[in-house]
Short mmCIF file of C-alpha atoms in Angstrom, two decimals:
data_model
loop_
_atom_site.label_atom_id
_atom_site.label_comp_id
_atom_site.label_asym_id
_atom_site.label_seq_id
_atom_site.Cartn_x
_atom_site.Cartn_y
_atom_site.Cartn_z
CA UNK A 24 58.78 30.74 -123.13
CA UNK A 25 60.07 34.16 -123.75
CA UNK A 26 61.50 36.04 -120.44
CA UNK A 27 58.41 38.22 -119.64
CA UNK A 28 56.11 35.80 -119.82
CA UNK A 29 57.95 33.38 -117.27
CA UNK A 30 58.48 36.44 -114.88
CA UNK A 31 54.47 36.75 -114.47
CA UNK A 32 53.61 33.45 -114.31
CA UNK A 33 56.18 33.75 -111.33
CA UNK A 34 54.66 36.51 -109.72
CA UNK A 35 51.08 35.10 -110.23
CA UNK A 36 52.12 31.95 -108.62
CA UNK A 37 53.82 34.14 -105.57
CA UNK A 38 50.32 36.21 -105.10
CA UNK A 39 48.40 33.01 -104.35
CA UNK A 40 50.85 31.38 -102.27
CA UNK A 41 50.60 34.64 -100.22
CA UNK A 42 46.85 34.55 -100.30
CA UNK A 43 45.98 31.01 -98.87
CA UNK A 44 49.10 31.08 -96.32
CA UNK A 45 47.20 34.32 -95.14
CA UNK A 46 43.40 31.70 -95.06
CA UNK A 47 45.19 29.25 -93.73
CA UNK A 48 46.83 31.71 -90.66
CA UNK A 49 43.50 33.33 -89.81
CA UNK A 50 41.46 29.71 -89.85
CA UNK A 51 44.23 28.93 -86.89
CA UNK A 52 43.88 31.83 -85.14
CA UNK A 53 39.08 31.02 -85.27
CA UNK A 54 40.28 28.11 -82.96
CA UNK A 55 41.16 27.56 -79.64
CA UNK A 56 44.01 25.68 -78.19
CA UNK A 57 42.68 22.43 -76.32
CA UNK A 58 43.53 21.90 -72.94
CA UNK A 59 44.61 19.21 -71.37
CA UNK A 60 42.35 17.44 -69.42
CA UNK A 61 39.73 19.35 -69.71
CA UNK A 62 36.55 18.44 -68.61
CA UNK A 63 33.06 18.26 -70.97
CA UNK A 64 30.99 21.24 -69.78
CA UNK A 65 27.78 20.34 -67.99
CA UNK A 66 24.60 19.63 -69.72
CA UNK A 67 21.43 22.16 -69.58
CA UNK A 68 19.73 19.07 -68.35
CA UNK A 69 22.22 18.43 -65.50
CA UNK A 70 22.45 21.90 -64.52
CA UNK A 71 18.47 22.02 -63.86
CA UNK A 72 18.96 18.73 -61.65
CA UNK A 73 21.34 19.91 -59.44
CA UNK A 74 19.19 23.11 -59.27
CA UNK A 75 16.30 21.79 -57.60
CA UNK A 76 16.10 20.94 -53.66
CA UNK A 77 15.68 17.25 -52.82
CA UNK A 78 12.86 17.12 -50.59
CA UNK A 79 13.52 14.96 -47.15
CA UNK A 80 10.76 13.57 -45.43
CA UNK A 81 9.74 15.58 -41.91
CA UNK A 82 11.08 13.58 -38.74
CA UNK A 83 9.21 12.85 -35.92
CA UNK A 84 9.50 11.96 -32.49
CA UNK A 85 7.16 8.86 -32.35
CA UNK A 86 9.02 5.39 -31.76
CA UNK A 87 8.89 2.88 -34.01
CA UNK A 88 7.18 0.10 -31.91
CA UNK A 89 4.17 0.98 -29.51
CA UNK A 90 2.65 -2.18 -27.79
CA UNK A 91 -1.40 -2.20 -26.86
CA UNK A 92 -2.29 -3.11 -23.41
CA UNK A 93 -5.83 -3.15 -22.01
CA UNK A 94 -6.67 -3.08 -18.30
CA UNK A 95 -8.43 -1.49 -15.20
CA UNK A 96 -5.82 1.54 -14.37
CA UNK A 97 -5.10 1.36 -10.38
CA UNK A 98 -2.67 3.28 -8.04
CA UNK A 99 1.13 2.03 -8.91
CA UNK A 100 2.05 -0.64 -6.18
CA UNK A 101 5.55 0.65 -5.90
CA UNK A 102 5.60 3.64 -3.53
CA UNK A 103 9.76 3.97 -3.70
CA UNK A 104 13.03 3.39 -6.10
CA UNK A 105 12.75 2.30 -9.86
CA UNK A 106 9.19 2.44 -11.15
CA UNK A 107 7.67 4.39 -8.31
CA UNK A 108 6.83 8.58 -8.27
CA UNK A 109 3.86 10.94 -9.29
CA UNK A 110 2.27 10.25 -12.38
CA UNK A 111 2.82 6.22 -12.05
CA UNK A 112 0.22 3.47 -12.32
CA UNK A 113 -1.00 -0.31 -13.04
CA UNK A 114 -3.08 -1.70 -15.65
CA UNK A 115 -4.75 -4.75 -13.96
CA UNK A 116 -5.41 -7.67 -16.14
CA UNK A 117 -8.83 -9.52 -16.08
CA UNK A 118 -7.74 -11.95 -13.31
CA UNK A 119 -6.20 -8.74 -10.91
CA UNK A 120 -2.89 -9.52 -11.82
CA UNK A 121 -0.07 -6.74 -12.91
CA UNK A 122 -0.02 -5.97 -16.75
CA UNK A 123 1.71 -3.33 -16.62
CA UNK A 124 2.97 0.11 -15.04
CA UNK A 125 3.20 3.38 -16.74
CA UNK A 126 4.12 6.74 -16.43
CA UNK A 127 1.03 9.18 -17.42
CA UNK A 128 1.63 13.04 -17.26
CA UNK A 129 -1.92 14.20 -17.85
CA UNK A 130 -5.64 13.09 -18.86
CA UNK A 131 -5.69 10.16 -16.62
CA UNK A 132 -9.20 8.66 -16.43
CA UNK A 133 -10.27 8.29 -12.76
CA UNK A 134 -8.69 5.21 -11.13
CA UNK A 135 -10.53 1.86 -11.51
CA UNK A 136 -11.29 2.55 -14.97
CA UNK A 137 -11.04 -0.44 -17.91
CA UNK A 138 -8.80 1.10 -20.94
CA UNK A 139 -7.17 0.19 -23.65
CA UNK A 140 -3.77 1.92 -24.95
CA UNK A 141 -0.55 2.05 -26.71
CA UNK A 142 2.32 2.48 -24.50
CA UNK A 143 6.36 2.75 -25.70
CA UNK A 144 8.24 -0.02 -23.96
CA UNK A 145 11.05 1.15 -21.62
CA UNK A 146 11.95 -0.10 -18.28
CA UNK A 147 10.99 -0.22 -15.53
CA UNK A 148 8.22 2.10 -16.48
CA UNK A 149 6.39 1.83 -19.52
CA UNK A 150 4.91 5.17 -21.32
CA UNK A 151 1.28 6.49 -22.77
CA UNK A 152 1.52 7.40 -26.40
CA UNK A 153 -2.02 7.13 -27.25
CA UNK A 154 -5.86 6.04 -25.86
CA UNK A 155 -7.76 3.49 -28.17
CA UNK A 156 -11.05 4.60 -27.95
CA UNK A 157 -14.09 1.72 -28.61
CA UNK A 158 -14.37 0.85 -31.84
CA UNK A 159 -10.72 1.90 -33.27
CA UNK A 160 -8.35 -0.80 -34.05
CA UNK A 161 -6.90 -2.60 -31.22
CA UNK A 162 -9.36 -1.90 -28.58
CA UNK A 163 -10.28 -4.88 -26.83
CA UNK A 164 -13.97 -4.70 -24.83
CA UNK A 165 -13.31 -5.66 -21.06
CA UNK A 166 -14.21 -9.50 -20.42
CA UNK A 167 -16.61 -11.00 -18.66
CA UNK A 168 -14.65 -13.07 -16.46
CA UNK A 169 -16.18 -15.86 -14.39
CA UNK A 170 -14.99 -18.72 -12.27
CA UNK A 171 -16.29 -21.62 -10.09
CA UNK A 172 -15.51 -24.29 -7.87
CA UNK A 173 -17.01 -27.38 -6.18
CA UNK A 174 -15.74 -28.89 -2.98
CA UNK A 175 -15.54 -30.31 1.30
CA UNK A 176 -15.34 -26.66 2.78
CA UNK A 177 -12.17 -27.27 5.04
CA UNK A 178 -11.88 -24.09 6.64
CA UNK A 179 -14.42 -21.27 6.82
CA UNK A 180 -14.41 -17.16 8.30
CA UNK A 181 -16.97 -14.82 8.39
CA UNK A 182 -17.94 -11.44 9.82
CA UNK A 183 -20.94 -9.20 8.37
CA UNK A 184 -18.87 -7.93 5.26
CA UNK A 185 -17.72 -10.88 3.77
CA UNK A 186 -16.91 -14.57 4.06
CA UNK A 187 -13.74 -17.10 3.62
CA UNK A 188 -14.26 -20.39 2.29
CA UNK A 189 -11.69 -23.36 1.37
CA UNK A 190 -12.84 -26.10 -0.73
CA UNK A 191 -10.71 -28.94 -1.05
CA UNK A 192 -11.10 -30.95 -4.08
CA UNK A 193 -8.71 -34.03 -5.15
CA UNK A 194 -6.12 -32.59 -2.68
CA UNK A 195 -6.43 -28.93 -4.04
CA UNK A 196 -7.64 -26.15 -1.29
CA UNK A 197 -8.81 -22.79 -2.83
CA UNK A 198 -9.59 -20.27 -0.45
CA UNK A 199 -12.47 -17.90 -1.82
CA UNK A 200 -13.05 -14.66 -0.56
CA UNK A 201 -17.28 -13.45 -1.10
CA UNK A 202 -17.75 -10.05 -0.62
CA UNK A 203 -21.13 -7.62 -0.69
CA UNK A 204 -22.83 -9.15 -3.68
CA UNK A 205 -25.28 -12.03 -3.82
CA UNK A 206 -26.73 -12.85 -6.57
CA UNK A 207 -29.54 -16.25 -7.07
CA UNK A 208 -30.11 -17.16 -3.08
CA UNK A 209 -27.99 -16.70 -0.12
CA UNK A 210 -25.51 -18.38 1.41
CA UNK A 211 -26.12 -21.44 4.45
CA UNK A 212 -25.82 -19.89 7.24
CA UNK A 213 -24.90 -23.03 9.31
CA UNK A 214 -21.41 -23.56 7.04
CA UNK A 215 -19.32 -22.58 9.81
CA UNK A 216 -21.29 -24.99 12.54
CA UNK A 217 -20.96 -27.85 10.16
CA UNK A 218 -17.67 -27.50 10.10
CA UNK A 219 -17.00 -27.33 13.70
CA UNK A 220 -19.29 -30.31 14.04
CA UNK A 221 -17.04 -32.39 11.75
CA UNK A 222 -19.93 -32.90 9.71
CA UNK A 223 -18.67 -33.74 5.90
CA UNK A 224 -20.55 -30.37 3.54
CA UNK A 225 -19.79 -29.78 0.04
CA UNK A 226 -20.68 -26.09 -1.52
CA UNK A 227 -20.66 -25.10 -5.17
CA UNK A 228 -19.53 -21.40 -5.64
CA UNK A 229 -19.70 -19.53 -8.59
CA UNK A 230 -19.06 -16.26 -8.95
CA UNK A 231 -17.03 -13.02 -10.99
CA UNK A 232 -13.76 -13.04 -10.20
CA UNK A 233 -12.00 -9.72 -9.31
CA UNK A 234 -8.27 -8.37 -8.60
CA UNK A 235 -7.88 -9.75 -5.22
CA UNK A 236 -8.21 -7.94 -1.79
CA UNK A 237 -4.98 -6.60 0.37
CA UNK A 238 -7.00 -8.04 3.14
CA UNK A 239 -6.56 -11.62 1.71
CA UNK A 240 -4.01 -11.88 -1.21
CA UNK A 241 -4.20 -15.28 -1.65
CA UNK A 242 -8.01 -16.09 -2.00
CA UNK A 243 -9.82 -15.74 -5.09
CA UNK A 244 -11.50 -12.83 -4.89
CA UNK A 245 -15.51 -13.33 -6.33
CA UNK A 246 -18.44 -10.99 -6.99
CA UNK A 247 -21.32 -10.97 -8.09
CA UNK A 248 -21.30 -14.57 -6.57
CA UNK A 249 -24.34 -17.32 -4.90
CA UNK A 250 -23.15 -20.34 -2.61
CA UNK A 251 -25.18 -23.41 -2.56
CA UNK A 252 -24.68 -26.60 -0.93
CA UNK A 253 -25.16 -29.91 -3.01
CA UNK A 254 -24.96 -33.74 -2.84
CA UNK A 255 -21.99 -34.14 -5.10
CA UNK A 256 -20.03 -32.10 -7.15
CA UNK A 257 -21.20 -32.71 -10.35
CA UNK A 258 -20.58 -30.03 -13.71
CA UNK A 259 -23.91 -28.40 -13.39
CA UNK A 260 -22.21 -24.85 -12.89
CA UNK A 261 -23.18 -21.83 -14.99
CA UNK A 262 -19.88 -22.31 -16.86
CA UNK A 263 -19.07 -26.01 -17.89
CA UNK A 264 -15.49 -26.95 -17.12
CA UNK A 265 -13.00 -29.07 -19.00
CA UNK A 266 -11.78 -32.44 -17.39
CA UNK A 267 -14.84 -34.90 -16.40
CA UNK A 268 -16.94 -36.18 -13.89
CA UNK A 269 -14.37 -38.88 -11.60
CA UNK A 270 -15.59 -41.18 -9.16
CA UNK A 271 -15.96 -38.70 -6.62
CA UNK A 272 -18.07 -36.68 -8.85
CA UNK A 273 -16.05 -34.10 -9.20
CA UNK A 274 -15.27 -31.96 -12.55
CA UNK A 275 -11.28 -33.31 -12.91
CA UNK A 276 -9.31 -30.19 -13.52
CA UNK A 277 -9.38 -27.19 -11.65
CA UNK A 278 -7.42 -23.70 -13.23
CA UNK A 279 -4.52 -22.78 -10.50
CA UNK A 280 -4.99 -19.62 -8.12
CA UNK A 281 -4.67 -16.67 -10.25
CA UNK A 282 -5.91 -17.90 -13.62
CA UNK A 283 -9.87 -17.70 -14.72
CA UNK A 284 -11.82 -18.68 -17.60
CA UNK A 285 -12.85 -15.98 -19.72
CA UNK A 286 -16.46 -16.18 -21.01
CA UNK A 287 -18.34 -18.77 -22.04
CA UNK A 288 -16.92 -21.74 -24.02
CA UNK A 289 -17.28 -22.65 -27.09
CA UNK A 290 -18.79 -25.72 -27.82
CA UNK A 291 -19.18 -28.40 -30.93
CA UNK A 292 -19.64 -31.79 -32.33
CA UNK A 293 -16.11 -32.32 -31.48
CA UNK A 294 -14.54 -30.56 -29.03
CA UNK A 295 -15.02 -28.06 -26.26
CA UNK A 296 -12.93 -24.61 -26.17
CA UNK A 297 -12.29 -22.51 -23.20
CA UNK A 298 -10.34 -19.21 -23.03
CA UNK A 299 -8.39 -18.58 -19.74
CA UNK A 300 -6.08 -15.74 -18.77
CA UNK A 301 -3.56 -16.03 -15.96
CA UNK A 302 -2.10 -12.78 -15.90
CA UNK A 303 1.49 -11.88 -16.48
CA UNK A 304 2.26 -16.27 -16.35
CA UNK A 305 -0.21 -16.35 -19.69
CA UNK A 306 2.89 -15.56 -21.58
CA UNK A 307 3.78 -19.81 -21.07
CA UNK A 308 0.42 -20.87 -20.25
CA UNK A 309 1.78 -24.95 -20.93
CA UNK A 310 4.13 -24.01 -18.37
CA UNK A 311 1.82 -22.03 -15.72
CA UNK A 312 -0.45 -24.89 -16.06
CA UNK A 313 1.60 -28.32 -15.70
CA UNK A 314 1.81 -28.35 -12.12
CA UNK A 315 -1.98 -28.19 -11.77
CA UNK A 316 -2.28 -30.75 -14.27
CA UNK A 317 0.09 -32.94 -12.88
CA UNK A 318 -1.42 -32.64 -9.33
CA UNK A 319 -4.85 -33.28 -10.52
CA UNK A 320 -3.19 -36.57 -11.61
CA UNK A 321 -2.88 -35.51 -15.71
CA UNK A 322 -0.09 -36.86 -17.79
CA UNK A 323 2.02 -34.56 -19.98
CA UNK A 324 1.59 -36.45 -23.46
CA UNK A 325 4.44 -33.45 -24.62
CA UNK A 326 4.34 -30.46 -26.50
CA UNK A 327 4.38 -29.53 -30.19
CA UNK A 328 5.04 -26.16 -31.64
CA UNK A 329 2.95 -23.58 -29.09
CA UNK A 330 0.20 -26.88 -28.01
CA UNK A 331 0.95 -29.28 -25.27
CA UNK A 332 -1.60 -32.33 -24.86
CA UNK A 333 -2.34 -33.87 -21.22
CA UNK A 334 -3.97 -37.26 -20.85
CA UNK A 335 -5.96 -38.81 -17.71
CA UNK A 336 -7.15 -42.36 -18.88
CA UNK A 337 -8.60 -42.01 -22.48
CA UNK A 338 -9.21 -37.90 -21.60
CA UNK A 339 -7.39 -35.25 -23.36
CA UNK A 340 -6.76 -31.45 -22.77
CA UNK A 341 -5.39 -29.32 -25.04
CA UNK A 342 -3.59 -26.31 -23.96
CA UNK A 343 -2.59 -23.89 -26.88
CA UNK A 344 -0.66 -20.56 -25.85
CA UNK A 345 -2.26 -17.04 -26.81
CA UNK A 346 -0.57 -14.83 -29.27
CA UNK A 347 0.45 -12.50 -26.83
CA UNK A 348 -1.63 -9.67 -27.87
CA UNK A 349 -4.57 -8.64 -25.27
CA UNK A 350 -7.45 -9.94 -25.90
CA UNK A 351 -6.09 -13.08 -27.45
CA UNK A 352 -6.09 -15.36 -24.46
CA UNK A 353 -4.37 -18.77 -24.20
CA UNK A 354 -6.98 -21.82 -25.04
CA UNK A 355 -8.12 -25.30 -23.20
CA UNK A 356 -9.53 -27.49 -25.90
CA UNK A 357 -10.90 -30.99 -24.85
CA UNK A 358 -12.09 -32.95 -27.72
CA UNK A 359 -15.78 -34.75 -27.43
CA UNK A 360 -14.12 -38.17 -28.51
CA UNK A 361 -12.22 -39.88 -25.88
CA UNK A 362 -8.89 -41.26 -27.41
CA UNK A 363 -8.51 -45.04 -28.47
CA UNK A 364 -6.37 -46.13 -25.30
CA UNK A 365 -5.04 -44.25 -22.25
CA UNK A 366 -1.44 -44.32 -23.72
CA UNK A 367 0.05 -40.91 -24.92
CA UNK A 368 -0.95 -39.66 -27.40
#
């Protein structure tokens, strides 16, 4: 290759070694050093998310259990310490007995009233949250609550308001206190002259039973009531009782002082169903009930989940406890059957 031609191929080969270190310099300088550890930038998407408010639902100040009670309201029975002060009062259940106090601040319906309401539990007051008017859920119409009794009268009071009467009955006395109303007859008016004759008198009372009087706590308190006086005591009563007729002709259970059957009972082809309510003690009605049945001469056959079954020769009652709820009493079932021997069960 002759001299001048090797010098330009030189140069030529200098001129693009110049021009693509000068690319290659300016392509390095477009990018941007990395950093370490650097973090991927958030998305559009993620960046609207985090944008937006989460809602939170609105709190309120109502508890999260109520309970329903119904009853008549009355003046509070506890005039000092815990549970007493302004604004305090009883719900009476069906049979007069406490169901509760409360603390009401305002709109109060006038004393003796029959209600139904939710109330949040506390002790040793309870408090209104809400009415149940008829006809919402949870209102409970008041019962018709009757009761009646057949028996030697065995003591006897009376003055021109109202009368005291004890019937004795398989060993049981029951004091019954008849006041104002009268309904189907009167009364004898020679019980009391009987009785201080020694002369031997039986009387079948039947009657409405109400909370009882301060002037005689412990008698069952009736209205709406008649007296008659009868051969035998035999179950011929507006309201049949469970048990049966023994050999002194008398119906063979009697409910203890402070329980009452509630309405009519229902009755079938196989067995005979009465609801009963004994206040505050209907929360173990087996239990509120087995000394009655064992003094009427009843045999505890045992229990079985929330039943307990009672035996007198081949007879059974059935006592079943309520759910707890108002208005869902405690049941006494006697089936129409008698049982195959007078064993247990």
């Amino acid at each position: 290759m002759r001299p001048q031609t090797r010098a330009a191929a030189i140069v030529l080969v200098a001129l693009i070694a110049i021009v693509l270190g000068a690319a290659l310099l300016y392509a390095a300088r477009a990018v941007p050093p990395a950093t370490a550890n650097a973090s991927p930038s958030p998305t559009a998407t993620a960046t609207a998310a985090t944008s937006t408010p989460v809602a939170t639902p609105a709190k309120t100040n109502s508890p999260a259990t109520t309970i329903v009670t119904c009853g008549t309201v009355v003046v509070n029975s506890v005039t000092s310490g815990q549970g007493s002060g302004p604004n305090t009062y009883e719900l009476l259940s069906p049979t007069g007995i406490n169901a509760g106090r409360f603390f009401w601040d305002s709109g109060q319906p006038a004393l003796g009233t029959y209600i139904c309401a939710r109330f949040i539990p506390g002790a040793p007051l309870v408090a209104f949250d809400s009415l149940i008017r008829p006809g919402e859920g949870g209102y409970v119409a008041q019962p018709t609550v009757a009761t009646d009794s057949c028996g030697s009268v065995t003591a006897y009071a009376a003055d021109g308001a109202h009368m005291l009467v004890t019937l004795t009955a398989g060993g049981v006395a029951t004091q019954y206190n008849l006041q104002y109303q009268f309904i189907g007859g009167t009364a004898p008016t020679d019980i009391g002259a009987m009785l201080s004759a020694g002369t031997s008198q039986q009387l079948l009372i039947t009657g409405r039973q109400v909370p009882p009087d301060s002037g005689s706590p412990n008698a069952i308190n009736l209205r709406d009531y008649n007296v008659a006086r009868v051969a035998a005591c035999t179950p011929t009563s507006s309201v049949p009782r469970p048990g049966f007729v023994d050999s002194t002709g008398r119906i063979s259970f009697t409910l203890p002082l402070g329980c009452a059957y509630i309405g009519q009972p229902v009755v079938d082809s196989d067995q005979a169903m009465w609801s009963f309510d004994c206040g505050a003690a209907s929360r173990d009605a087996r239990g509120t009930l087995a000394p009655a049945l064992t003094q009427q001469g009843w045999t505890s056959c045992g229990a079985v989940t929330a039943t307990a079954t009672w035996a007198n020769g081949t007879h059974r009652l059935i006592i079943a406890e309520g759910s707890g709820s108002f208005g869902e009493y405690p049941k006494l079932t006697q089936p129409a059957r008698p049982a195959a021997s007078s064993s247990c069960p």
